[in-house]
Coordinates of C-alpha atoms and ligand atoms in Angstrom, one line a residue:
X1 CA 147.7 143.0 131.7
X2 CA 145.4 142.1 128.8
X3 CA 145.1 144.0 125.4
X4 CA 143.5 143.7 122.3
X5 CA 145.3 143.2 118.8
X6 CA 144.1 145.2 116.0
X7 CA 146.2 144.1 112.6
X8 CA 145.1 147.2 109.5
X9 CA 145.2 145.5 106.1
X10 CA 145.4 148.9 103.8
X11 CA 144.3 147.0 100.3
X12 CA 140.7 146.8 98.2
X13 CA 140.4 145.5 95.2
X14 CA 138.4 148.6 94.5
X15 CA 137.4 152.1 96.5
X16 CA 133.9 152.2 97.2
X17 CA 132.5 155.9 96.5
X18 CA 132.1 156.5 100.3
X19 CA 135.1 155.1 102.1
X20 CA 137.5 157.3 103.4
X21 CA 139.6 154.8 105.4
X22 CA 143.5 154.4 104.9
X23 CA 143.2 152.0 102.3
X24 CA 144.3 151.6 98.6
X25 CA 143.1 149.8 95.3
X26 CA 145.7 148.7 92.7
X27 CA 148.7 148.0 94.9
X28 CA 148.7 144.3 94.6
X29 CA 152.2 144.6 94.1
X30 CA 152.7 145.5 98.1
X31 CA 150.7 142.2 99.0
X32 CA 154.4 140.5 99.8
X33 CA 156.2 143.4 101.1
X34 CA 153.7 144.7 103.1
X35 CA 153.2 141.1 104.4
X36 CA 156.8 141.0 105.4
X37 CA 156.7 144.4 107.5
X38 CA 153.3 143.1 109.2
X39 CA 155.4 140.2 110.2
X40 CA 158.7 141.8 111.5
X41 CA 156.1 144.6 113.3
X42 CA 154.2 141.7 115.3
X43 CA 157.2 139.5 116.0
X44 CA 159.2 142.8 116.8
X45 CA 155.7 144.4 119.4
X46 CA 155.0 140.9 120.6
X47 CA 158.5 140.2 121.8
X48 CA 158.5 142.9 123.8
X49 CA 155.1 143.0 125.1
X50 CA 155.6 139.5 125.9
X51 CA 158.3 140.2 128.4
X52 CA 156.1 142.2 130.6
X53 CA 153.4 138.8 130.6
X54 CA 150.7 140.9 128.3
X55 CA 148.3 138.5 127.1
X56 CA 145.7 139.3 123.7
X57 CA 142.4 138.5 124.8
X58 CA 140.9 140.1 120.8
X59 CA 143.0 140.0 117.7
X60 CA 141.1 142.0 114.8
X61 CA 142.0 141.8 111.4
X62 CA 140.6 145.3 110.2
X63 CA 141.2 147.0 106.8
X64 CA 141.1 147.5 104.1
X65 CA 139.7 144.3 102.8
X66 CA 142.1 141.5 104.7
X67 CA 140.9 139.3 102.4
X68 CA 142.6 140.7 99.6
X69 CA 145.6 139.6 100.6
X70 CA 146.4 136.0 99.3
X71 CA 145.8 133.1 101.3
X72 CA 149.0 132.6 102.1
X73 CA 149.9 136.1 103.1
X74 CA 146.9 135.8 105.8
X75 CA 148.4 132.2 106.8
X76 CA 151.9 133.8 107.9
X77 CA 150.1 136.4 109.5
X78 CA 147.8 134.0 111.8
X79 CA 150.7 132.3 112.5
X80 CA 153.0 134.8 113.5
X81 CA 150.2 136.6 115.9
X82 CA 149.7 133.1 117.7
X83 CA 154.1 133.0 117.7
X84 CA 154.9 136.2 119.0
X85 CA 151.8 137.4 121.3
X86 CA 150.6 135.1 124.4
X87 CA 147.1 134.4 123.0
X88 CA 144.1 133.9 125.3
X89 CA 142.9 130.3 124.6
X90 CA 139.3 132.2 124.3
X91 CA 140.5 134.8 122.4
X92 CA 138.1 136.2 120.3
X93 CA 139.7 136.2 116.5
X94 CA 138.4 138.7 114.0
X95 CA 138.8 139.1 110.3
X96 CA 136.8 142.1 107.7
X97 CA 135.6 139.9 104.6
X98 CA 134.9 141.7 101.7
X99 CA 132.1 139.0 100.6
X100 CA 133.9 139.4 96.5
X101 CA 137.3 138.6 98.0
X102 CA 136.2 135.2 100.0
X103 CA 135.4 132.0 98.8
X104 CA 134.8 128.8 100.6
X105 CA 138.2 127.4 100.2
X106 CA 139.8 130.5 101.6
X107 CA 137.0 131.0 105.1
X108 CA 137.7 126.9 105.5
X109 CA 141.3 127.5 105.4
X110 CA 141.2 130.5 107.8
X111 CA 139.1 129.0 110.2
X112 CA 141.4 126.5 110.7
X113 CA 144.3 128.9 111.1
X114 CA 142.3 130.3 114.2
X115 CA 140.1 133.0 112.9
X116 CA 136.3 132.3 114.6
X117 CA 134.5 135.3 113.7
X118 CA 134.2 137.0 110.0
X119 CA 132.8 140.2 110.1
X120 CA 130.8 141.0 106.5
X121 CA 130.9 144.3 104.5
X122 CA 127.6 143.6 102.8
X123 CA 126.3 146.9 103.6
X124 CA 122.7 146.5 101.4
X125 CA 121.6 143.4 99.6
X126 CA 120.4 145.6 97.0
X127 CA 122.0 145.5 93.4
X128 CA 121.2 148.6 92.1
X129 CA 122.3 150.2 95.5
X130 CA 125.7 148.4 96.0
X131 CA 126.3 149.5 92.1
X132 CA 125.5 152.8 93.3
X133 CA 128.0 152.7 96.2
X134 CA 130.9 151.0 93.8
X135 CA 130.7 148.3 95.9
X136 CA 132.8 144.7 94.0
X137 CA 130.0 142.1 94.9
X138 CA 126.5 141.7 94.6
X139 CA 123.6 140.6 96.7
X140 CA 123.8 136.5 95.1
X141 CA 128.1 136.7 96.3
X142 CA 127.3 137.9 99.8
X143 CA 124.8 135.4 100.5
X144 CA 127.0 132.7 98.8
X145 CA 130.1 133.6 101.4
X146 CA 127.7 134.2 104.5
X147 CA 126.5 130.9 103.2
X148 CA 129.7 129.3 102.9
X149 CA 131.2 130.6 106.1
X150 CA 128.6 128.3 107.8
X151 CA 129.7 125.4 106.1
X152 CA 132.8 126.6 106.8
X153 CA 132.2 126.3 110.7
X154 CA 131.7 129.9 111.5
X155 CA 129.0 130.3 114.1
X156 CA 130.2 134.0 115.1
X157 CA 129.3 135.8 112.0
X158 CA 128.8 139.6 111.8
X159 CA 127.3 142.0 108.7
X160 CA 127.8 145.4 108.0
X161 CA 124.7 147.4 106.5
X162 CA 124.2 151.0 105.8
X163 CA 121.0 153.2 105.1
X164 CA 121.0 156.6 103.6
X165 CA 122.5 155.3 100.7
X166 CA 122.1 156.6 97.1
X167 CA 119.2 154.7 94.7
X168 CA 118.0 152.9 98.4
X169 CA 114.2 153.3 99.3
X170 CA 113.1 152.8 102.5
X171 CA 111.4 149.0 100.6
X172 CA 115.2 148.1 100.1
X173 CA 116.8 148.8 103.5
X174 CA 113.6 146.9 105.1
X175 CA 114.3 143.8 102.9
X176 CA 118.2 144.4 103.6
X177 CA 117.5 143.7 107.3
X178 CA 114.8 140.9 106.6
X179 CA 117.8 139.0 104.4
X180 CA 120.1 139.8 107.2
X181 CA 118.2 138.0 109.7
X182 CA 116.9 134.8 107.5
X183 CA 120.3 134.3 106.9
X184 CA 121.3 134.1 110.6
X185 CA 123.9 136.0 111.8
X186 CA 124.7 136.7 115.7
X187 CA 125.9 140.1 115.1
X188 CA 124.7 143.6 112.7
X189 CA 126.3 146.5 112.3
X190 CA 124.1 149.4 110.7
X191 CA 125.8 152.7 110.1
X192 CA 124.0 156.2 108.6
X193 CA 126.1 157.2 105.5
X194 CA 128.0 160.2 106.0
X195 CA 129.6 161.6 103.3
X196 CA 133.3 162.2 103.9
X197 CA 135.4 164.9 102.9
X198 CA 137.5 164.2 99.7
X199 CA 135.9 161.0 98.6
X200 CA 133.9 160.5 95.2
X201 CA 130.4 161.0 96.8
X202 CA 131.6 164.5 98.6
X203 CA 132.7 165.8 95.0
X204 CA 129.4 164.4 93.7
X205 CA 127.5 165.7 96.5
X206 CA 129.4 169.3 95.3
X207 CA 128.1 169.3 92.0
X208 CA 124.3 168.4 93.1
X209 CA 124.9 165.4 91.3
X210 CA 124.6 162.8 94.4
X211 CA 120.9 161.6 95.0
X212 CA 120.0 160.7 98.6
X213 CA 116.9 159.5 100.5
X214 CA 115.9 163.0 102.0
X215 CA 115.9 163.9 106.0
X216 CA 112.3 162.3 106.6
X217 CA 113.0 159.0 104.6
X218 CA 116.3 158.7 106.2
X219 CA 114.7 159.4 109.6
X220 CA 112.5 156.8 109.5
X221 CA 115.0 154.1 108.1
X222 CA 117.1 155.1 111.4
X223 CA 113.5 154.3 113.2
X224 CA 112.8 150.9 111.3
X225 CA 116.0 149.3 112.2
X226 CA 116.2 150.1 115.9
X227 CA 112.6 148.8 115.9
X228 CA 113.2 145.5 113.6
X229 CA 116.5 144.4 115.1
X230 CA 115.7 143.8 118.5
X231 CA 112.0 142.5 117.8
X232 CA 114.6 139.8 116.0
X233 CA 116.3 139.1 119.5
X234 CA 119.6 141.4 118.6
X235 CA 119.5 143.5 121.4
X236 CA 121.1 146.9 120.8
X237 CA 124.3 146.9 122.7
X238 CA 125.9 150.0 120.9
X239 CA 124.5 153.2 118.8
X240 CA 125.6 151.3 115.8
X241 CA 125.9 147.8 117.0
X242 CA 123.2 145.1 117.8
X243 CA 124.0 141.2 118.7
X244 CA 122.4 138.2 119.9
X245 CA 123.4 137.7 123.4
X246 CA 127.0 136.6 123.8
X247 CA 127.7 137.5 120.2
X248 CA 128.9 141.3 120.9
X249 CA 132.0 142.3 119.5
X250 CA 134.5 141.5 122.6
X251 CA 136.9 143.4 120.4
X252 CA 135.2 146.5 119.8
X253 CA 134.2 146.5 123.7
X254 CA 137.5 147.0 124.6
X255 CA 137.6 150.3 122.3
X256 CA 134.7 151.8 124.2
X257 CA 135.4 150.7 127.9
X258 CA 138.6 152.5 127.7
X259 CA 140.6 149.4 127.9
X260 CA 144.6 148.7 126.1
X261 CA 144.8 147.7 122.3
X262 CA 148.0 147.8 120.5
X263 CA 147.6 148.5 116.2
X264 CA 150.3 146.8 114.3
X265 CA 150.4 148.1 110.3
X266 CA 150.0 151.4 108.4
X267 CA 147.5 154.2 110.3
X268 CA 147.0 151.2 112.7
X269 CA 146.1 153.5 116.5
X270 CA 147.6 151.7 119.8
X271 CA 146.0 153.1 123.4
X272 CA 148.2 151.6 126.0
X273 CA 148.7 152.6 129.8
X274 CA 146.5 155.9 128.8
X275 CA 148.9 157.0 125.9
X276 CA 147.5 157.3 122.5
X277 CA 150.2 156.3 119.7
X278 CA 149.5 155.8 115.7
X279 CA 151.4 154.8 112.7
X280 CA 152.4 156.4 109.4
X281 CA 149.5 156.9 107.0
X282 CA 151.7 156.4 104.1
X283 CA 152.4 152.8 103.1
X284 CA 155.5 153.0 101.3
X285 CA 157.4 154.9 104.6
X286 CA 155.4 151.9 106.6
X287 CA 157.5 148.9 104.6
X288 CA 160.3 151.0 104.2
X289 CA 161.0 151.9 108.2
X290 CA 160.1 148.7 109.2
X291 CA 161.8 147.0 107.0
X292 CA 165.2 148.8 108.3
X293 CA 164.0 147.6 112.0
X294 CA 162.7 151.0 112.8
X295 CA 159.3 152.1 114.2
X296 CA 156.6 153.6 111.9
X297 CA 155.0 155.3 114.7
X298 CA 154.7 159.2 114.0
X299 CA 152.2 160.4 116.8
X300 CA 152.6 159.7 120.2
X301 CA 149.9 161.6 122.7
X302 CA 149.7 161.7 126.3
X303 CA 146.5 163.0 127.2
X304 CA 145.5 165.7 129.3
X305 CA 143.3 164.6 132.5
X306 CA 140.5 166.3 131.2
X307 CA 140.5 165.0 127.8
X308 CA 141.0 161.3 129.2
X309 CA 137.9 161.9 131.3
X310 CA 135.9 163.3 128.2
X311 CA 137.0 160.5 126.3
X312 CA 136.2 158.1 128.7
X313 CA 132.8 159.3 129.5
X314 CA 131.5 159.4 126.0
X315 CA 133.0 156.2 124.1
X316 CA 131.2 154.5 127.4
X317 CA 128.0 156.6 127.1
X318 CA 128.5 154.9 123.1
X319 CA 127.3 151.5 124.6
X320 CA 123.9 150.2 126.0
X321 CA 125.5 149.9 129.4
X322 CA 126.7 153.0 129.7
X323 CA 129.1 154.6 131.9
X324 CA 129.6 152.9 135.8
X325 CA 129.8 156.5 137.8
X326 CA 132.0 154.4 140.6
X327 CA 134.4 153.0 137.8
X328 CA 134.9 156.7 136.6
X329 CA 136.2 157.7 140.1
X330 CA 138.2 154.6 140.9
X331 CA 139.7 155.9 137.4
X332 CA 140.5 159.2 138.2
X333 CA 140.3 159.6 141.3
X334 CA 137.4 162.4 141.3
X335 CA 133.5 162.1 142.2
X336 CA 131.4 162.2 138.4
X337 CA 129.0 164.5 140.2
X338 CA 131.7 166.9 141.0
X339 CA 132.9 167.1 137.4
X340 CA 129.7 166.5 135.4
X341 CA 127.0 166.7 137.8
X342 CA 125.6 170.2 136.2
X343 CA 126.2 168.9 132.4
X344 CA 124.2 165.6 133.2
X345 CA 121.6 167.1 134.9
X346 CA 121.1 169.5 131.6
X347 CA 121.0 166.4 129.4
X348 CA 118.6 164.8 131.7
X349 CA 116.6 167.7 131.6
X350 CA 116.6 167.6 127.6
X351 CA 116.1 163.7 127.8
X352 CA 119.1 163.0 126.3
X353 CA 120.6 160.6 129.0
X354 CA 119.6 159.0 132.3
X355 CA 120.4 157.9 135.4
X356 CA 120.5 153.5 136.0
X357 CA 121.5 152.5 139.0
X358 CA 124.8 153.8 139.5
X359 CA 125.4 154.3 135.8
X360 CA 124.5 157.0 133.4
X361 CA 123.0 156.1 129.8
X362 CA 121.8 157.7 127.2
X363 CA 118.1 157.6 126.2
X364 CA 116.4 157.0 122.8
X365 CA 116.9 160.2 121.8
X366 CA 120.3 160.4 122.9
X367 CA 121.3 157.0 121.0
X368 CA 120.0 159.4 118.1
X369 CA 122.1 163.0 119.1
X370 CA 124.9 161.5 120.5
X371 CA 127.4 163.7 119.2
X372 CA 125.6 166.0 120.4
X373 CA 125.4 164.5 123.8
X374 CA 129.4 163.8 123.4
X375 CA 130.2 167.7 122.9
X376 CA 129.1 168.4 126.1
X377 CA 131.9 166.1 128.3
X378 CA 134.9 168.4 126.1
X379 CA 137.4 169.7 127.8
X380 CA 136.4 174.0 126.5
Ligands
SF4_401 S1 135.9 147.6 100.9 FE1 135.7 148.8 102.9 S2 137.8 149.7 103.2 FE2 137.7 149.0 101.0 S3 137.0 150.8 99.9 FE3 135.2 149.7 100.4 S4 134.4 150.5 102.4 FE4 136.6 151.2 102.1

C-alpha cells in the first residue's frame, strides 16, 4: 500500500486577520518540545506502518508556517521521515514557506535534506493589501525567497494568492497574477477569501468596519484568473488549483482521489483503509500525551456507506478530471446511475456538471457553485 505523509507545523510568527487554521503565534518556546513529540510520533507511526510494507509516495510539511521552526528543528524532522517511513525514491517532498520566515541559507539547506517542492503563502504582491491582511512580509521579501529558492535548486515551486481581499482592486489582483507568472512558478493556488468564524476579520466584518471589494468586483476577479492562468499554460486541474503540466500537487491529489494519508502532529487528519482519524487540537495535551508514549488521537470515524460515496463523489468532482463512474462501482460495489442517476441528470439539466466519457465533471459554472453542486451527493 502507498500513502501520503502530511506533517502540521502549528506555529506563525504572527496570525494573519483571516486564518482560522490550528496554529499559534508567540509559542516559540514549544519549537523544541514540540519538535521532540513530532519525532517520537513519526518514528513511533512509521515503525508500525512499516511492518505492513507501506511506502510514502508525498510527505507534506503543512502548517502553520514550517518555517518557523529553526533550521535545525526542520533537519531532525527530514531526517527522521526518511528513518522511520519507507520513502518512494520519487516521492514528492513538500514544505509551506511563509516567504518572511525563509532565507536562502535556510531553502539551500532544506533542499538538500530532501524537500523539492516549496509551496509560497504570498497570497497578493500588493503592500497595502498584505498590511491589510496582517500578513509578516511584503511584496520585495516574497520575490527575494521565490528568487532565492531558484538559486537554491527548486524547480517545483508553488504560490498561494487570494482575491476578495480588503484594500485589493481588481488593478492589484491582475498585477498579483502577472508577477506570479514573470516570476515562473509551475504551480498557483488562488483561493476567494472567506471570512471565518471567530477570527479578527469576522469581528471586524460585525462591526461594519471590514471593507471588501463588493459581489460584482469580486465576480469578475474570480473571472480574470480562470481566464489569465491558463492563457499562461497553467491548466486548471482543480477549483482552486492550476499547474503547468506535471507540476500538480501529487500530494493534494491523493486528498481528492480518495486515496490513504496518515497526519502526524497536533489537528493533523489521517484517512486510512476508509477510517477517518484526527489528533488533539490542543498543543500542550499533543506534547504532553506523546511525550508519555501515548496517542494524541481523539476522533476516530468509520464512515457510513453513504457518506463515503458522497465524499467520494464530490472531493473527485473537485478536480478537472472528475469522477471515473467505473472506479466508483469497482469501489462500492454499486452502479453511479443507480445511486445518482436522477441527481446528475438535475445538475446536467441546470449546467452544473457533465457527462466525459465515462466520467462525470463539473462545468464552468459548476467549478463556480460547487458547494452547491456538492450538497446534492449528501447522505439526507
Ligand atoms: S501564515 Fe498561514 S497559517 Fe499562519 S496565520 Fe497566516 S494564513 Fe494562518
Amino acid at each position: 500500500m502507498e500513502i501520503g505523509l502530511y506533517i502540521h507545523v502549528p506555529f506563525c510568527v504572527q496570525k494573519c486577520l483571516y486564518c482560522d487554521f490550528t496554529s499559534y503565534d508567540n509559542m516559540t518556546d514549544l519549537f523544541w518540545s514540540y519538535t521532540d513529540a513530532l519525532l517520537q510520533e513519526i518514528a513511533k507511526e512509521g515503525a508500525a506502518l512499516a511492518k505492513d510494507g507501506v511506502q510514502v509516495s508525498t510527505v507534506y510539511f503543512g502548517g502553520g508556517t514550517p518555517t518557523a521552526l529553526p533550521i535545525e528543528c526542520l533537519e531532525r524532522l527530514l531526517l527522521q521521515v526518511k528513518k522511520s517511513f519507507s520513502l518512494l525514491p520519487e516521492a514528492e517532498v513538500t514544505m509551506e514557506v511563509n516567504p518572511g520566515t525563509a532565507d536562502a541559507e535556510k531553502l539551500t539547506l532544506l533542499h538538500s535534506y530532501g524537500v523539492n517542492r516549496l509551496s509560497f503563502g504570498v497570497q497578493s504582491f500588493d503592500d497595502d493589501v498584505l498590511e491589510a491582511c496582517g500578513r509578516i512580509h511584503r511584496s520585495k521579501e516574497a520575490i527575494a525567497a521565490l528568487d532565492a529558492a531558484k538559486a537554491a535548486g527548486f524547480s517545483n515551486v508553488s504560490l498561494d494568492l487570494m482575491y476578495g481581499l480588503p484594500r485589493q482592486t481588481f488593478e492589484s489582483l491582475k498585477e498579483s497574477l502577472a508577477q506570479a507568472v514573470e516570476l515562473d512558478v509551475t504551480h498557483v493556488s488562488v483561493y476567494g477569501l472567506k471570512v471565518e468564524e471567530n477570527t479578527p476579520f469576522f469581528y471586524l466584518e460585525k462591526q461594519g468596519k471590514l471593507e471588501l471589494p463588493d459581489e460584482d468586483v469580486e465576480a469578475q476577479m474570480y473571472q480574470f484568473v480562470n481566464e489569465f492562468l491558463p492563457n499562461k499554460g497553467f491548466r486548471r486541474y482543480e477549483i482552486s488549483n492550476y499547474a503547468k503540466r506535471g507540476y500538480e500537487s501529487r500530494h493534494n491529489l491523493r486528498y481528492w482521489r480518495y486515496q490513504s494519508y496518515l497526519g502526524l502532529g497536533v489537528a493533523a487528519h489521517s484517512f486510512l483503509e476508509g477510517r477517518r482519524l484526527a489528533n488533539t487540537q490542543d498543543v500542550h495535551e499533543y506534547i504532553e500525551i506523546v511525550s508519555r508514549g501515548g496517542s494524541p488521537r481523539v476522533e476516530y470515524e468509520e464512515s457510513d456507506v453513504w457518506t463515503a460515496m458522497a465524499e467520494f463523489v464530490f472531493l473527485a468532482l473537485r478536480t478537472a478530471d472528475g469522477l471515473e463512474t467505473a472506479e466508483f462501482t469497482r469501489r462500492f460495489s454499486v452502479v453511479f446511475d443507480d445511486i445518482y442517476g436522477q441527481v446528475t441528470a438535475e445538475l446536467i439539466e441546470k449546467d452544473l456538471v457533465r457527462h466525459a466519457g465515462g466520467r462525470i465533471c463539473l462545468t464552468e459554472r459548476g467549478m463556480q457553485f460547487g458547494n452547491q453542486v456538492f450538497e446534492e451527493f449528501l447522505p439526507e
